[in-house]
Structures are given as C-alpha cells and as structure tokens.
Short mmCIF file of C-alpha atoms in Angstrom, two decimals:
data_model
loop_
_atom_site.label_atom_id
_atom_site.label_comp_id
_atom_site.label_asym_id
_atom_site.label_seq_id
_atom_site.Cartn_x
_atom_site.Cartn_y
_atom_site.Cartn_z
CA UNK A 741 -20.21 25.35 -5.52
CA UNK A 742 -19.64 24.05 -2.12
CA UNK A 743 -21.21 21.26 -1.29
CA UNK A 744 -21.42 21.26 2.44
CA UNK A 745 -20.61 17.65 4.37
CA UNK A 746 -20.98 16.28 7.73
CA UNK A 747 -19.38 14.22 10.35
CA UNK A 748 -22.57 13.75 12.82
CA UNK A 749 -22.03 11.30 16.38
CA UNK A 750 -24.77 8.57 16.61
CA UNK A 751 -25.43 7.78 20.69
CA UNK A 752 -28.07 4.87 20.86
CA UNK A 753 -30.39 3.82 23.70
CA UNK A 754 -32.55 1.26 24.22
CA UNK A 755 -35.65 1.02 25.77
CA UNK A 756 -37.28 -2.55 26.60
CA UNK A 757 -40.84 -2.53 27.42
CA UNK A 758 -42.24 -5.01 29.64
CA UNK A 759 -45.63 -6.62 28.83
CA UNK A 760 -46.96 -8.73 31.49
CA UNK A 761 -48.33 -12.70 30.75
CA UNK A 762 -49.82 -14.18 33.99
CA UNK A 763 -47.71 -13.67 37.06
CA UNK A 764 -44.19 -13.36 34.20
CA UNK A 765 -42.59 -10.58 32.66
CA UNK A 766 -41.88 -10.89 29.05
CA UNK A 767 -40.38 -8.80 26.39
CA UNK A 768 -43.36 -7.71 24.56
CA UNK A 769 -41.13 -4.82 22.29
CA UNK A 770 -37.67 -3.58 22.25
CA UNK A 771 -36.78 -0.32 20.94
CA UNK A 772 -33.65 1.61 20.36
CA UNK A 773 -33.42 5.22 19.51
CA UNK A 774 -30.46 7.30 18.52
CA UNK A 775 -29.08 10.92 19.03
CA UNK A 776 -27.28 12.29 15.94
CA UNK A 777 -25.07 15.41 17.00
CA UNK A 778 -22.62 17.79 14.40
CA UNK A 779 -19.15 16.76 14.62
CA UNK A 780 -17.50 18.58 11.71
CA UNK A 781 -18.69 19.51 8.59
CA UNK A 782 -20.31 22.36 6.56
CA UNK A 783 -18.28 25.27 5.75
CA UNK A 784 -15.34 23.27 8.06
CA UNK A 785 -13.39 22.01 5.25
CA UNK A 786 -14.24 18.35 5.13
CA UNK A 787 -15.16 17.47 1.24
CA UNK A 788 -15.55 13.66 1.07
CA UNK A 789 -15.06 11.93 4.90
CA UNK A 790 -14.97 8.05 4.09
CA UNK A 791 -13.88 6.70 7.85
CA UNK A 792 -13.70 7.90 11.42
CA UNK A 793 -11.91 6.13 14.34
CA UNK A 794 -11.48 7.65 17.90
CA UNK A 795 -9.04 7.57 20.18
CA UNK A 796 -8.96 6.20 23.46
CA UNK A 797 -8.43 10.37 24.20
CA UNK A 798 -11.63 11.01 22.84
CA UNK A 799 -10.61 12.48 19.62
CA UNK A 800 -11.84 11.38 15.98
CA UNK A 801 -9.96 11.22 13.41
CA UNK A 802 -11.24 11.48 9.72
CA UNK A 803 -9.74 10.11 6.05
CA UNK A 804 -11.01 12.74 3.53
CA UNK A 805 -11.17 10.40 -0.06
CA UNK A 806 -11.38 14.25 -2.49
CA UNK A 807 -9.28 16.55 0.05
CA UNK A 808 -6.33 13.44 0.71
CA UNK A 809 -5.70 14.24 4.36
CA UNK A 810 -6.13 13.23 7.65
CA UNK A 811 -7.89 15.38 10.44
CA UNK A 812 -8.03 14.98 13.61
CA UNK A 813 -11.28 16.18 15.87
CA UNK A 814 -10.48 16.42 19.69
CA UNK A 815 -13.13 16.11 22.42
CA UNK A 816 -13.45 20.45 22.28
CA UNK A 817 -14.15 20.56 18.66
CA UNK A 818 -10.88 21.82 17.14
CA UNK A 819 -9.82 20.38 13.73
CA UNK A 820 -6.31 20.15 12.81
CA UNK A 821 -5.01 18.68 9.80
CA UNK A 822 -2.66 15.44 10.88
CA UNK A 823 -1.70 14.39 7.40
CA UNK A 824 -1.42 14.88 4.07
CA UNK A 825 -1.94 18.09 1.50
CA UNK A 826 -5.31 19.53 -0.05
CA UNK A 827 -5.60 17.76 -3.39
CA UNK A 828 -2.22 16.13 -3.48
CA UNK A 829 -3.85 13.50 -5.23
CA UNK A 830 -0.49 12.93 -7.89
CA UNK A 831 1.71 11.36 -5.66
CA UNK A 832 2.54 9.41 -2.50
CA UNK A 833 5.22 10.40 -0.04
CA UNK A 834 6.07 9.27 3.85
CA UNK A 835 6.94 12.39 5.81
CA UNK A 836 5.67 14.32 8.79
CA UNK A 837 2.58 15.83 8.72
CA UNK A 838 1.85 18.07 5.48
CA UNK A 839 4.71 16.24 3.98
CA UNK A 840 3.40 13.12 3.32
CA UNK A 841 1.42 12.99 0.37
CA UNK A 842 -2.04 10.59 0.25
CA UNK A 843 -4.57 9.26 -2.75
CA UNK A 844 -7.96 8.77 -1.78
CA UNK A 845 -7.51 8.13 1.70
CA UNK A 846 -10.65 5.86 2.78
CA UNK A 847 -9.99 3.37 5.29
CA UNK A 848 -8.48 4.04 9.02
CA UNK A 849 -7.92 2.19 12.17
CA UNK A 850 -6.41 2.54 15.50
CA UNK A 851 -3.72 0.46 17.20
CA UNK A 852 -3.95 -0.04 21.05
CA UNK A 853 -0.37 2.50 21.14
CA UNK A 854 -2.24 5.19 19.49
CA UNK A 855 -0.49 3.89 15.71
CA UNK A 856 -3.33 4.91 13.40
CA UNK A 857 -3.76 2.95 9.71
CA UNK A 858 -5.02 3.90 6.54
CA UNK A 859 -6.45 2.54 3.58
CA UNK A 860 -4.81 4.78 0.98
CA UNK A 861 -6.31 3.23 -2.08
CA UNK A 862 -5.36 5.43 -4.40
CA UNK A 863 -1.57 4.73 -4.26
CA UNK A 864 -2.38 0.91 -3.35
CA UNK A 865 -0.71 0.52 0.07
CA UNK A 866 -1.07 0.78 3.76
CA UNK A 867 0.37 3.89 5.79
CA UNK A 868 0.73 4.31 9.66
CA UNK A 869 0.99 7.73 10.78
CA UNK A 870 2.32 7.89 14.12
CA UNK A 871 -0.12 10.31 16.61
CA UNK A 872 2.47 11.20 18.22
CA UNK A 873 4.67 13.88 15.91
CA UNK A 874 2.10 12.96 13.11
CA UNK A 875 5.08 10.36 11.29
CA UNK A 876 3.46 8.67 8.12
CA UNK A 877 5.09 5.55 6.98
CA UNK A 878 4.31 2.88 4.69
CA UNK A 879 3.58 -0.71 5.68
CA UNK A 880 2.81 -2.24 3.03
CA UNK A 881 2.35 -2.41 -0.92
CA UNK A 882 3.78 -0.26 -2.94
CA UNK A 883 2.68 3.35 -4.11
CA UNK A 884 4.58 3.29 -7.24
CA UNK A 885 3.07 0.14 -8.10
CA UNK A 886 0.50 -0.87 -11.34
CA UNK A 887 -2.53 -2.29 -10.10
CA UNK A 888 -1.47 -6.10 -8.85
CA UNK A 889 -1.97 -8.87 -6.20
CA UNK A 890 0.68 -10.40 -4.69
CA UNK A 891 1.06 -11.65 -0.36
CA UNK A 892 4.81 -10.75 0.67
CA UNK A 893 6.54 -8.85 3.13
CA UNK A 894 6.12 -4.93 3.45
CA UNK A 895 6.78 -2.81 -0.05
CA UNK A 896 6.74 -6.94 -1.71
CA UNK A 897 2.76 -7.08 -1.03
CA UNK A 898 0.46 -5.55 -4.18
CA UNK A 899 -2.66 -4.83 -3.57
CA UNK A 900 -5.69 -3.07 -5.55
CA UNK A 901 -7.43 -0.65 -4.33
CA UNK A 902 -7.62 -1.82 -0.38
CA UNK A 903 -10.42 0.18 1.48
CA UNK A 904 -11.40 -0.55 3.89
CA UNK A 905 -9.06 -2.10 7.57
CA UNK A 906 -9.12 -3.22 10.53
CA UNK A 907 -7.39 -4.14 13.45
CA UNK A 908 -7.69 -7.33 15.97
CA UNK A 909 -6.12 -6.59 20.19
CA UNK A 910 -3.02 -8.82 18.80
CA UNK A 911 -2.12 -5.98 16.18
CA UNK A 912 -3.06 -6.94 12.72
CA UNK A 913 -4.76 -5.46 9.98
CA UNK A 914 -7.46 -6.85 8.02
CA UNK A 915 -7.27 -4.64 4.58
CA UNK A 916 -10.92 -5.02 2.51
CA UNK A 917 -8.82 -5.22 -0.75
CA UNK A 918 -11.80 -4.29 -3.26
CA UNK A 919 -10.18 -4.38 -6.79
CA UNK A 920 -9.38 -8.01 -6.08
CA UNK A 921 -12.07 -8.66 -4.14
CA UNK A 922 -10.48 -9.82 -1.21
CA UNK A 923 -9.65 -9.56 3.09
CA UNK A 924 -5.61 -9.60 3.55
CA UNK A 925 -4.32 -10.24 6.68
CA UNK A 926 -1.22 -7.93 7.89
CA UNK A 927 0.56 -9.11 11.05
CA UNK A 928 2.47 -6.41 12.53
#
C-alpha cells in the first residue's frame, strides 16, 4: 500500500474588523484566514517529509525522513533530488548529489550564502549541502560514532539524534539535540 504524503504552502491573510464606540474606533475582532496550496505529494514520491525551507529564489527544499533524500522543488513545481539515495539508511557518506548518504534527515536551515544545513538524525551529524553544486560535507558530529554528548570542533562534537536546526543572521546554527535533551550552538 502506498501512503500519500503532501507538501502544502499556507498563505495567511488578516482582516481587522473595527467596532465604533462613541467617536473612536477600537478593534472588535481580528481574524486570520489561511489559504492552503499543495506543492508536492501523493504520487510525487515524497514519503515522509520532516522539514521544508525556502531560498530567496523561491525554491523549496524538503528533507524526506524515510527515503533519506533532500528534494528541491522549483517555483514552477519541478521536483529534483538534491542529495541522497532512496532508502540508503545503512551508512553515511559525504559526496556530491546521489553519492551522498543520509540516515533520517529531519531538520533543514538555509544560510545567506545559499548553503543548506541538514540535521542528519540517524547519523548523529550536522551536514552541509552547497546548493550550487550539490556537494555534501559533514560539519559537526561523527556519523560512525556511538550515540553520545560532547562539545567540540567539527567531528569531535557528539550528538544524539539531532532533529531540528535553525540559523541566525550571523550564520550560527542552533540544533535541537533531541536524544540529549539539549539545544546546541555551532559557530560556523
């Protein structure tokens, strides 16, 4: 049986209803309405999306947890594989495009230089994808390491199922290290 999974875009609009009280106008009711539009899903080959981010060109990047891939959806709706190989959860490998391997990618963040960061949960690592050429490198964590907790530089740092990731204006990464019940900061 094939499960259908969809990626939606939600557009919020607000309407303010003003009530007249004497000669002044006071907000009586504020209502937010959302319009939902499907970008990808169903028979499109996305199995278990865990995160989505949008770049300044309008491309949407999706981390597929089950297929172990990162997809790119262009503004015209075209879906391509940016990195990873479907169901290749047995290992971790840096490389370009489909030569790279992920295990349960679950968080995404994009920086101002056009690099995509991935919380590679099953490999206990934070990975970087150069969007321009698809090259994947490990920024922090040690994919072959046992689950643990350690601050350190690059591969000397240790995570336990990093799940979420965010980036600030200065390029610092913030990682939800779910197995260690901690928020970690990576200075790039």
